[in-house]
XYZ file of C-alpha atoms in Angstrom:
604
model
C -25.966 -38.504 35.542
C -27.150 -35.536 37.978
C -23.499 -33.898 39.100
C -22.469 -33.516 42.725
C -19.665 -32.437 44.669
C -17.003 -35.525 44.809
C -18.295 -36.743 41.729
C -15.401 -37.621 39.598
C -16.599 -40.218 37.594
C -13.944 -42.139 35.068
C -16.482 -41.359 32.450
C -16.948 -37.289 33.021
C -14.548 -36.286 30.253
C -16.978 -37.850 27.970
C -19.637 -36.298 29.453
C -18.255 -33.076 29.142
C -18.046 -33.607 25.399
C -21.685 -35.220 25.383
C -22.729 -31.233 26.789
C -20.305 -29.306 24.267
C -22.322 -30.916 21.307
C -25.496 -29.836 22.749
C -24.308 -26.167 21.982
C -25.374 -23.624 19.532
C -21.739 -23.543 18.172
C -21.785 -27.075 17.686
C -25.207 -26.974 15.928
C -23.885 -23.984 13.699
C -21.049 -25.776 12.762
C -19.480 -28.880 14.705
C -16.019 -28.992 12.614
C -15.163 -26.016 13.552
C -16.576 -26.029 17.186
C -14.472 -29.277 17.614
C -11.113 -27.552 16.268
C -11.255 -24.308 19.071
C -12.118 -27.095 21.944
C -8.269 -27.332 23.021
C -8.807 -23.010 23.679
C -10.148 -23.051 27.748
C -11.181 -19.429 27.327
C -13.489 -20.696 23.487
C -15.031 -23.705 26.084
C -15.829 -21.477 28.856
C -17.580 -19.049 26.714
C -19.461 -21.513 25.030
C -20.905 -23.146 28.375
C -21.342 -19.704 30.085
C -24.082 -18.845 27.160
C -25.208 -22.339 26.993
C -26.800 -21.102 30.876
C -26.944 -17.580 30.350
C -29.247 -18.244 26.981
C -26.764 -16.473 23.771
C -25.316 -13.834 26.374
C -21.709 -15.048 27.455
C -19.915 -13.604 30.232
C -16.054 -14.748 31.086
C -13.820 -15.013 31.233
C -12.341 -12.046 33.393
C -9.107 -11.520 35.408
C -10.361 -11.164 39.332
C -6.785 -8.765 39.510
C -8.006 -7.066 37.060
C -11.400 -6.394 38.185
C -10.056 -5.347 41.710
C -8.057 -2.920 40.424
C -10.334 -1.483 38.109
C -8.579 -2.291 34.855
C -11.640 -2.800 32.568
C -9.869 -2.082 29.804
C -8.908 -5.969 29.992
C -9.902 -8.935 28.055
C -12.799 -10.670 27.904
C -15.793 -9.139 30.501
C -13.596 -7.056 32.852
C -15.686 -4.202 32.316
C -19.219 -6.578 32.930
C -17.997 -7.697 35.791
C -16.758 -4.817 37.633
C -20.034 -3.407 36.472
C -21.830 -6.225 38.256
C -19.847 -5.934 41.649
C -19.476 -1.952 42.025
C -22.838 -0.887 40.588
C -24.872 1.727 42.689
C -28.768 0.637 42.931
C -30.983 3.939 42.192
C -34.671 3.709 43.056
C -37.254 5.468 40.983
C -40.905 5.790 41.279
C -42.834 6.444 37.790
C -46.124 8.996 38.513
C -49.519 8.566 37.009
C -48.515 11.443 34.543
C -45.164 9.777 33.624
C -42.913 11.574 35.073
C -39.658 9.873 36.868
C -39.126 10.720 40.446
C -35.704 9.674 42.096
C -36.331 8.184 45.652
C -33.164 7.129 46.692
C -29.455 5.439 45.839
C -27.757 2.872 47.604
C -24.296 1.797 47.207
C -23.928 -1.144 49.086
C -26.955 -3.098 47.885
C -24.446 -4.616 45.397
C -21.131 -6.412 45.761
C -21.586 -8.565 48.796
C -21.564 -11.720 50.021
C -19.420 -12.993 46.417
C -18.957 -16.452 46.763
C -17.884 -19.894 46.141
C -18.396 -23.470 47.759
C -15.108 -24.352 49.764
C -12.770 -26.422 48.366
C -13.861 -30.021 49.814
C -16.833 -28.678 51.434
C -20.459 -27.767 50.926
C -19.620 -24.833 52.655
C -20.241 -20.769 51.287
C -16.927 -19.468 51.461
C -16.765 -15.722 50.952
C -14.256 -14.328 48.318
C -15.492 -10.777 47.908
C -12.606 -8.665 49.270
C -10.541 -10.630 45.685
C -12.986 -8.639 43.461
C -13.342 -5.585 45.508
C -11.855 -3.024 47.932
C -13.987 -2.319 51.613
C -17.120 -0.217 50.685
C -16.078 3.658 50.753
C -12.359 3.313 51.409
C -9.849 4.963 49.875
C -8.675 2.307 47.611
C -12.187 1.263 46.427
C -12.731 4.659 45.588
C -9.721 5.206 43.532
C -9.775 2.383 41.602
C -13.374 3.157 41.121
C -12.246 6.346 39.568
C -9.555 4.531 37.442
C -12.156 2.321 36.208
C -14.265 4.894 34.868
C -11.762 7.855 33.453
C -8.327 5.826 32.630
C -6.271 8.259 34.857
C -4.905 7.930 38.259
C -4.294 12.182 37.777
C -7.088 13.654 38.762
C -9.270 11.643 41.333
C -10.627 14.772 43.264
C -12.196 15.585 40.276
C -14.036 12.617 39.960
C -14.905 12.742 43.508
C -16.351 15.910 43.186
C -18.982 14.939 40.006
C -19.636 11.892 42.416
C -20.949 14.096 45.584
C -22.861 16.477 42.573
C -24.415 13.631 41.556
C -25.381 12.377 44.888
C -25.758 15.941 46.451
C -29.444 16.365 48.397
C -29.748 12.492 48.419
C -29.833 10.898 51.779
C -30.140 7.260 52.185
C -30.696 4.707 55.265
C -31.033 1.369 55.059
C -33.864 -0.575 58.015
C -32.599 -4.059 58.302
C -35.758 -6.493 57.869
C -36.429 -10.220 59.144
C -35.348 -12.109 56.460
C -34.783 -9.760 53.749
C -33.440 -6.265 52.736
C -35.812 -3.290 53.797
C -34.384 0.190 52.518
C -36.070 3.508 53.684
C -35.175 6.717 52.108
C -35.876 9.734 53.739
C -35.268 13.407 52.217
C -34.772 16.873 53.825
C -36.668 19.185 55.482
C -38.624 15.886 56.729
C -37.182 14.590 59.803
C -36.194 10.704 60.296
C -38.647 7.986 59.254
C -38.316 4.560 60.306
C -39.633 1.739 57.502
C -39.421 -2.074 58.046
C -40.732 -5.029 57.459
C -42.000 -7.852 59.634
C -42.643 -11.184 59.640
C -45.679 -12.488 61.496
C -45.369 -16.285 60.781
C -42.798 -18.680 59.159
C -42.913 -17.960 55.457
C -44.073 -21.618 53.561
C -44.828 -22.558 50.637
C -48.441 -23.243 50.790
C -49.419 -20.892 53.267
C -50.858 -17.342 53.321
C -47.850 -15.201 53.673
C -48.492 -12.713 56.878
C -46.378 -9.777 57.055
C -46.613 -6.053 58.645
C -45.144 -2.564 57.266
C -43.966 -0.870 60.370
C -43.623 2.824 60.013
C -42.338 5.382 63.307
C -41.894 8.927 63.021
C -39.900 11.173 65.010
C -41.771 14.092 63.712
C -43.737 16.310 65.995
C -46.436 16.760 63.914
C -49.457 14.111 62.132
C -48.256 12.604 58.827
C -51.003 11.552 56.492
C -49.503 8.987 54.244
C -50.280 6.980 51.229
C -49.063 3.828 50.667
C -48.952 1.390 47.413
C -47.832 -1.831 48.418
C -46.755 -4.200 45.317
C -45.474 -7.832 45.166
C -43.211 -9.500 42.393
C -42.285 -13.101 41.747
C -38.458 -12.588 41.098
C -36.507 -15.252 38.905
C -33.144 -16.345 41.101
C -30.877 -13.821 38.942
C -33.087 -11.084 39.872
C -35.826 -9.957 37.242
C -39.552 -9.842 38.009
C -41.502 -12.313 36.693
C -44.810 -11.489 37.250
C -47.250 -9.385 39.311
C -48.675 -11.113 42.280
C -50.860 -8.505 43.974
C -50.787 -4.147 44.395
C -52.957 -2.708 47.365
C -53.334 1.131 48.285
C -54.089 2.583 51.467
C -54.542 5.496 53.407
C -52.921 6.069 56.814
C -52.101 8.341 59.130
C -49.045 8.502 60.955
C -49.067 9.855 64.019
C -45.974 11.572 66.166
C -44.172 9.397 68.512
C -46.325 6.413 67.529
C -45.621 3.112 65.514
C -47.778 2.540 62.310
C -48.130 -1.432 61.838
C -49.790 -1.988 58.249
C -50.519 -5.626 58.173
C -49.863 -7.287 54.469
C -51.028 -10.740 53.834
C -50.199 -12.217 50.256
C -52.421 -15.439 49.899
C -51.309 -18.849 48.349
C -53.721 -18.719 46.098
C -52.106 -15.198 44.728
C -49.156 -16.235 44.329
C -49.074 -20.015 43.623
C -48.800 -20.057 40.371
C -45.840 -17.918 40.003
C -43.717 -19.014 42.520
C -43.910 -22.757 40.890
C -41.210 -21.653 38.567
C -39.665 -18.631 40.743
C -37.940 -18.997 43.393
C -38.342 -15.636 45.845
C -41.080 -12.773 45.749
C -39.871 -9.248 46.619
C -42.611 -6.839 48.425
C -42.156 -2.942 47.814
C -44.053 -0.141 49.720
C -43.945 3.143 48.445
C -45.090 5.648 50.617
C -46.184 9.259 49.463
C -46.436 12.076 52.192
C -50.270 13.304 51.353
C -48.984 16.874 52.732
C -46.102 17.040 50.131
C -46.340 14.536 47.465
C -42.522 15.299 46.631
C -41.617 13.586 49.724
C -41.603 9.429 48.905
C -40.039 6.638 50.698
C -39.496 3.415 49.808
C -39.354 -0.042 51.742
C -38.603 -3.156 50.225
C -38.314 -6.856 51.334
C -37.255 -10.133 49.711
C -39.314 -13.133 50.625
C -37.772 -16.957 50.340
C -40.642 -19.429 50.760
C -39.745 -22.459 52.787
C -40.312 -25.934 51.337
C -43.354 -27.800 52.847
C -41.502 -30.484 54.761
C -40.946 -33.877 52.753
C -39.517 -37.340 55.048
C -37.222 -39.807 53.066
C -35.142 -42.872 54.793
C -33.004 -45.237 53.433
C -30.693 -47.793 55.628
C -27.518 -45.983 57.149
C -25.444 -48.865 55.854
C -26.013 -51.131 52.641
C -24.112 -53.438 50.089
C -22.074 -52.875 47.370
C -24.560 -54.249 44.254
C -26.930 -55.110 46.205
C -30.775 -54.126 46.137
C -31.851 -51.665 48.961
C -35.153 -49.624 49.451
C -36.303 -46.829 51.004
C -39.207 -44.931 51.970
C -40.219 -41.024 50.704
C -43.221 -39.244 52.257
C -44.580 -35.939 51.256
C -48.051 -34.485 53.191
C -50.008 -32.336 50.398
C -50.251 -28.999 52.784
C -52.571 -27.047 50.654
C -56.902 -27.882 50.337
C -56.482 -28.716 46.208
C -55.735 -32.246 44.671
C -52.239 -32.112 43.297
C -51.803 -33.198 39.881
C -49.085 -34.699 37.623
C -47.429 -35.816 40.757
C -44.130 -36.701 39.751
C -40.900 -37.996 42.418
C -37.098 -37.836 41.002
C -34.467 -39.633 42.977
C -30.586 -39.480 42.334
C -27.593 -39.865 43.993
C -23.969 -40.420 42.802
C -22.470 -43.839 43.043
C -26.395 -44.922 43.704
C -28.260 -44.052 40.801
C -26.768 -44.330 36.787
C -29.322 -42.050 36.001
C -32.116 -40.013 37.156
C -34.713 -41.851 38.098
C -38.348 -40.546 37.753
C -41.664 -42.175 39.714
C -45.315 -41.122 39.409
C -46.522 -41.904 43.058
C -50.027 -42.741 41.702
C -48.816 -45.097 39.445
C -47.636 -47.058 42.598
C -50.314 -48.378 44.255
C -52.936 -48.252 41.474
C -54.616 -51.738 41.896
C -54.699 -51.445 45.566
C -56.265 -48.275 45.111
C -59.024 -49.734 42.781
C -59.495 -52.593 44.939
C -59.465 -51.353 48.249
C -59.735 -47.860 48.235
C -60.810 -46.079 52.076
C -58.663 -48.977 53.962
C -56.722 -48.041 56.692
C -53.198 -50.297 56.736
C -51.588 -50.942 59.846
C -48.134 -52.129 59.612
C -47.069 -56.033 61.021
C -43.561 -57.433 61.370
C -42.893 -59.828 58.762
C -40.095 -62.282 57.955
C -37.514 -60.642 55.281
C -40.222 -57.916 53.873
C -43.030 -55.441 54.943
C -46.073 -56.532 56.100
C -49.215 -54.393 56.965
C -52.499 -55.060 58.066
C -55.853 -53.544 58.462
C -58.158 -54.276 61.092
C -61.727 -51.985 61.471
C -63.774 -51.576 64.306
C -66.446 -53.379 65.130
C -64.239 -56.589 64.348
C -62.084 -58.137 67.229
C -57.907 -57.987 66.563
C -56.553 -60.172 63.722
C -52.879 -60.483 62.914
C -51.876 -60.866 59.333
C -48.274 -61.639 58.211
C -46.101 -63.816 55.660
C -43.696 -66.065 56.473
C -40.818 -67.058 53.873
C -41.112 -71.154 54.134
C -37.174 -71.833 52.225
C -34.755 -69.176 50.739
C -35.832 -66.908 47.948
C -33.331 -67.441 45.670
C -34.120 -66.880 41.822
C -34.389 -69.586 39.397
C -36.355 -71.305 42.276
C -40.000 -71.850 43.022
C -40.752 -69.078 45.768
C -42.846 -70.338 48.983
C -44.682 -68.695 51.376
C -47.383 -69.203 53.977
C -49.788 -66.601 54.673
C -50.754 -66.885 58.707
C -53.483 -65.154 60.277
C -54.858 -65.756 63.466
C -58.378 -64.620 65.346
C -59.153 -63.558 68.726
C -62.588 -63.708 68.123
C -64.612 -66.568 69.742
C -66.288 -67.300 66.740
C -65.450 -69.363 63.364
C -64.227 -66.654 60.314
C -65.153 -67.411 56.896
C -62.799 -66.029 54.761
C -62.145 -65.163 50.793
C -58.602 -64.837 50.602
C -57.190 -62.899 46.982
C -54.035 -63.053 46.624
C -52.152 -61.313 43.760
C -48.336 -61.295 42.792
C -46.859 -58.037 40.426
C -43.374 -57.832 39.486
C -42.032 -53.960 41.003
C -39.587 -52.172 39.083
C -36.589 -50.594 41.551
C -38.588 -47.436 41.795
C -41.140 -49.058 42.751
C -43.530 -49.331 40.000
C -45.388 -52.117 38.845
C -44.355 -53.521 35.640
C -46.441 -56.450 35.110
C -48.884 -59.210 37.120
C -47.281 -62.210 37.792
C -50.465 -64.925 39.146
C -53.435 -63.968 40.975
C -55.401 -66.800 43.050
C -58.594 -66.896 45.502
C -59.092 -69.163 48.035
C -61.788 -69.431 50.622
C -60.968 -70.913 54.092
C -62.310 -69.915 57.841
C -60.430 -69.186 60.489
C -61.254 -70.572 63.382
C -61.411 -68.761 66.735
C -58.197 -69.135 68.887
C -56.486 -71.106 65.902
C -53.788 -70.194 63.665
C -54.479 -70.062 59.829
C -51.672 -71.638 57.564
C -52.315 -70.553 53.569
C -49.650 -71.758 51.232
C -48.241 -69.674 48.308
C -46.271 -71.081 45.685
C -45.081 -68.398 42.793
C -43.178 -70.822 40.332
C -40.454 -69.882 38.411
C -41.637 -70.536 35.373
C -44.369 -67.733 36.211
C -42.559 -65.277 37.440
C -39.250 -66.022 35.248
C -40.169 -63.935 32.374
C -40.733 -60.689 34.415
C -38.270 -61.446 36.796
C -35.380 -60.996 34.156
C -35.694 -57.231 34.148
C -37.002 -56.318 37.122
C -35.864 -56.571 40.887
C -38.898 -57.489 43.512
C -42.247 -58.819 43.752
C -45.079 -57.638 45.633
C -47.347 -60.348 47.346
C -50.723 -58.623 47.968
C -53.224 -60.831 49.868
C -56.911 -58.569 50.294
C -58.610 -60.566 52.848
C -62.645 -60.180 53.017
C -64.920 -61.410 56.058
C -67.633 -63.035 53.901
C -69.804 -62.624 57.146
C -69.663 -58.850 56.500
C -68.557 -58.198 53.241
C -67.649 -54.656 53.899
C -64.768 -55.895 56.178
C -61.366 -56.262 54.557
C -58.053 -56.741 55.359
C -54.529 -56.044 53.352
C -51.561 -57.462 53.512
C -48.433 -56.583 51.580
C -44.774 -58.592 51.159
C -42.019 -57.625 49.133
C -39.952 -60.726 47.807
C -36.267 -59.812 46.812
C -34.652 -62.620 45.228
C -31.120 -63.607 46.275
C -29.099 -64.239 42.819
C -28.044 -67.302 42.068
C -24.066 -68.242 43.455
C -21.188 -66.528 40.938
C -18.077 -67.468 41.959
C -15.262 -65.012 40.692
C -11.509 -65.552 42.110
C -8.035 -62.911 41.623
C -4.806 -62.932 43.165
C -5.201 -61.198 46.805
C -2.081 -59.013 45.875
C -0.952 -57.704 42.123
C 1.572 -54.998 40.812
C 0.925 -51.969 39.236
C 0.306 -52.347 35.571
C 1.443 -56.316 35.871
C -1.500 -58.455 33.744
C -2.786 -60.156 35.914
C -5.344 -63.611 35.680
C -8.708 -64.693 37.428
C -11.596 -66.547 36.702
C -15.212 -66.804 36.797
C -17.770 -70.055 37.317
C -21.285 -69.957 37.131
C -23.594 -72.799 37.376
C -27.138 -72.814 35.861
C -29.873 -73.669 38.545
C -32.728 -73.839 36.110
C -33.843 -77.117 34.212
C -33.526 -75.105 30.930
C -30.542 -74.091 28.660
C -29.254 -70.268 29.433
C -29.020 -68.706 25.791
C -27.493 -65.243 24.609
C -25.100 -65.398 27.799
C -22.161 -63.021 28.319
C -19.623 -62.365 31.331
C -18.757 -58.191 31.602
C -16.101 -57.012 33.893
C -15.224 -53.920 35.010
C -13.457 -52.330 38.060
C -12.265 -48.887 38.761
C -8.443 -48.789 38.296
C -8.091 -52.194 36.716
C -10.178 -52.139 33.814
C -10.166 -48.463 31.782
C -13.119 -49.811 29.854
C -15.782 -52.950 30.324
C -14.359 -56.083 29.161
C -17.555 -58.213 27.477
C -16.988 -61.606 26.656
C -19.824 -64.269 24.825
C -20.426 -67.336 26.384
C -21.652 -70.609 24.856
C -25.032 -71.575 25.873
C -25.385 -73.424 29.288
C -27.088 -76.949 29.602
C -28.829 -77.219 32.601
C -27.025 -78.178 35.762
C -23.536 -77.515 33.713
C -21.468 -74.830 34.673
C -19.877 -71.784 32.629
C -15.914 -71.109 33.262
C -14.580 -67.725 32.054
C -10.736 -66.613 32.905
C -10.476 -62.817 32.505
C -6.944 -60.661 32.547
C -6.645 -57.017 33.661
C -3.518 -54.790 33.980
C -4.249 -52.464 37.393
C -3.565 -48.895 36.618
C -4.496 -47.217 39.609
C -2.847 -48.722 43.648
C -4.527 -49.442 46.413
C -7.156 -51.848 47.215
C -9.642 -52.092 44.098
C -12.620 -54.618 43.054
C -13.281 -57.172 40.241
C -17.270 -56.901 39.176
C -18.774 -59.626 36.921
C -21.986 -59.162 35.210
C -23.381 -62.281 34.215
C -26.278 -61.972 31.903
C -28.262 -63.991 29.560
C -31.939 -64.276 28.167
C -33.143 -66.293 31.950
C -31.321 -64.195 33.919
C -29.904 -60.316 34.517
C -27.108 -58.620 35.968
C -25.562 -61.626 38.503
C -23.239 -60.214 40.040
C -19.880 -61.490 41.481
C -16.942 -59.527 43.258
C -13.922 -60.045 44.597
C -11.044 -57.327 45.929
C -7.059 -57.271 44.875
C -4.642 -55.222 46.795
C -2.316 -52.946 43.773
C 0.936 -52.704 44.849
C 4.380 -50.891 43.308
């Protein structure tokens, strides 16, 4: 079950377990991991390293990390580490040696969050785990943190400014990212930042420019090594995507624009796993190659745009579709194509779809068609006209209700606006479609050959018995009706036509008192009659129903003759008010998941 916000599910506590016993602790020893589960701090360690790998972090007092009290239990001191560090900037030479460009105290500690309470809102919590930047406080508890005594803070202060003494630091805000320049005396004030030239996608070149001013009187020659990193989403490079040197000249008064462009096919391969890239630009003064500066910008790729629709308003049990459409943006096939769909309250599990599994035989049958779409009764219909050929309309038409354990019939009706007579060779195919929209299994095929005559309509029955689509039918939830279409005139001109058949389930009737009392037992019962000239076998009746039933209720049924009818009184003690609803799951080897409801009002 994919976990969202709301998602309270009767069956999470079990879940929870389900993920303890995937842990190492478990693995090592499960009697003992079981015995420390009732400890919250033993739990939340164990998940913490079960997504940190074998590091564990937590838990830690926020109090105690605001006040700088790292002597405290469990990862006070990690913590505070991670929220008051100072980021220091170093540049390695070619001969080794370690050259300090610049250190930034604010780079860390902001923006500490958490998703509001009944929200998917950001809501900021970062003055709980820290003191303003540079005030008083912050720096006091800062210096409590890191000596244990409150009696002598102007000492500490002092070693601070030593240790900080000669460095001067300025921070260039960038489009999109963070862009830090460091400039160090005698030099006057440079100004280093980054733009963007386009929208940053996925799938595109990325087009960016180093802009570079000086206020100096005098030329700069300047060397610059630009490098870009695919970052993981806690931070850590992983990989190199491109380095590029050049040579500039920076001239007084005058803006330097260096343009950068990072192609897809650099960093593609990276970034399918990563999620940002970060661009640095060190820049060397050629006249004094003590005097560095650094620039650097993060880079968030945006998603190449995908369309999915569903209907605004569906049924409770009952079977709706909808429609996902993704555009490949980039000029290479895309491979192991895979679509994962899931939802809360929609989905009981994650549900995976290969979209060239989909349309398969169309694709071998009729590949190059162009499908238009037609209006059909109760489905989709499309069809495909090409030029030189006059307009012909193509579409199903649902002769009685589609209701299973009955034959289905259809008529397919085209009609010509040409003047003259159309011999046709109709093929017309029926698969069974798992919910995802898969085919699971061919349920008749049949060719006829008819002509359409000009100005007339063209009736073509379709019958799809039960008995042939009965087998595949049981676990699966549509058919597909494909009718390909070919002019025999010209037998390069084809049409399509598509039709998706949902069966209506045959009628459960389920009754309960309109009104019960909390934790009263309380009575209903269930009929179902069997519409099909055979005897049902293996049957059972489920119920279930949040707040009335704290566990499915399965019950076996005796076989059912044909035309007889199954009666099954259930009993259920509500445990939860307000107004709740009875499901029952008929089953059995002809038939799956019929499903009847009804809703009870819980009252004191």
């Amino acid at each position: 079950m994919t976990t969202e916000m709301f998602n309270f599910e009767e069956n999470m506590v079990d879940i929870c377990l389900k993920l303890l016993d995937r842990s190492l602790n478990y693995y090592d020893n499960p009697a003992k991991d079981a015995r420390s589960r009732s400890d919250p701090i033993y739990v939340g360690r164990v998940i913490t390293a079960m997504h940190c790998s074998v590091f564990r972090c937590g838990p830690a007092s926020v109090k105690a990390v605001l006040e700088g009290h790292t002597d405290f239990k469990y990862d006070v001191p990690f913590v505070f580490a991670e929220v008051n560090a100072d980021c220091i900037d170093w540049t390695v030479t070619d001969d080794g040696k370690k050259v300090r460009i610049s250190s930034d105290t604010k780079r860390v500690g902001k923006f500490i969050s958490t998703k509001r309470v009944g929200s998917r809102q950001r809501e900021d919590i970062t003055n709980t785990y820290k003191h303003p930047e540079g005030t008083d406080k912050e720096r006091r508890n800062f210096v409590f943190a890191t000596t244990r005594d409150y009696s002598r803070p102007e000492e500490m202060y002092e070693e601070i400014e030593e240790e900080d003494a000669g460095e001067v630091t300025t921070e260039e805000p960038g489009s999109g990212g963070t862009d830090e320049g460091a400039t160090s005396e005698p030099l006057p004030p440079v100004t280093i930042r980054f733009k963007e030239v386009s929208r940053l996608i996925n799938g595109k070149d990325v087009n960016l420019k180093l802009v570079l001013q000086s206020q100096s009187s005098d030329t700069r020659p300047l060397s610059i090594h630009i490098s870009v990193q695919a970052m993981k989403y806690y931070g850590v490079p992983a990989g190199k995507i491109l380095t590029e040197d050049k040579e500039e000249t920076l001239l007084p008064g005058k803006v330097l624009s260096i343009p950068i462009v990072i192609p897809f096919s650099a960093y593609h391969r990276l970034m399918v796993e990563n999620e940002s890239m970060k661009v640095t630009a060190v820049i060397t003064d050629k006249g004094d190659g003590e005097n560095r500066y650094l620039a650097t910008h993060d880079i968030v790729l945006m998603d190449p745009p995908i369309s999915i629709t569903a209907p605004a308003q569906v049924r409770l049990n009952a079977l709706a579709s909808g429609d996902v459409i993704f555009t490949n943006p980039i000029n290479k096939t895309l491979t192991n194509c895979k679509m994962t769909f899931s939802g809360a309250g929609l989905f009981r599990r994650d549900i995976d779809c290969k979209p060239e599994e989909m349309y398969e035989e169309i694709e071998e049958e009729d590949a190059g068609e162009v499908t238009t779409e037609e209006p059909g009764s109760g489905g989709t219909d499309e069809g495909a006209t090409s030029e030189p050929l006059p307009p012909v309309t193509i579409r199903f038409k649902e002769v009685s209700r589609l209701i299973n354990g009955k034959d289905v019939n259809l008529k397919l009706v085209l009609q010509s606006q040409s003047n003259d007579s159309r011999p046709l060779s109709i093929h017309i195919s029926v698969q069974a479609m798992k919910y995802y929209g898969v085919p699971a299994g061919k349920i008749l095929t049949e060719d006829k050959e008819e002509t359409l005559l000009p100005g007339k309509v063209l009736s073509v029955p379709i019958v799809i018995p039960f008995s042939a689509y009965h087998r595949l039918m049981v676990e699966n939830e549509s058919m597909k009706v494909t009718a390909v279409i070919t002019d025999k005139g010209d037998g390069e001109n084809r049409y399509l036509a598509m039709h998706n058949v949902v069966l209506m389930d045959p009628p459960i009737s389920i009754t309960a008192p309109a009104q019960v009392r909390l934790n009263e037992v309380t009575y209903g019962e269930v009929t179902f009659t069997n519409p099909i000239n055979k005897t049902l076998t293996n049957c059972t009746m489920t119920f279930s129903g949040a707040g009335l039933f704290k566990k499915d209720l399965d019950f076996e049924i005796p076989d059912v003759l044909p035309n007889k009818s199954a009666h099954v009184k259930y009993h259920f003690a509500p445990y939860k008010k307000g107004v709740k609803t009875v499901i029952a799951d008929f089953d059995c080897d002809s038939f799956r998941d019929i499903k009847g409801t009804c809703t009870v009002n819980v009252t004191e």
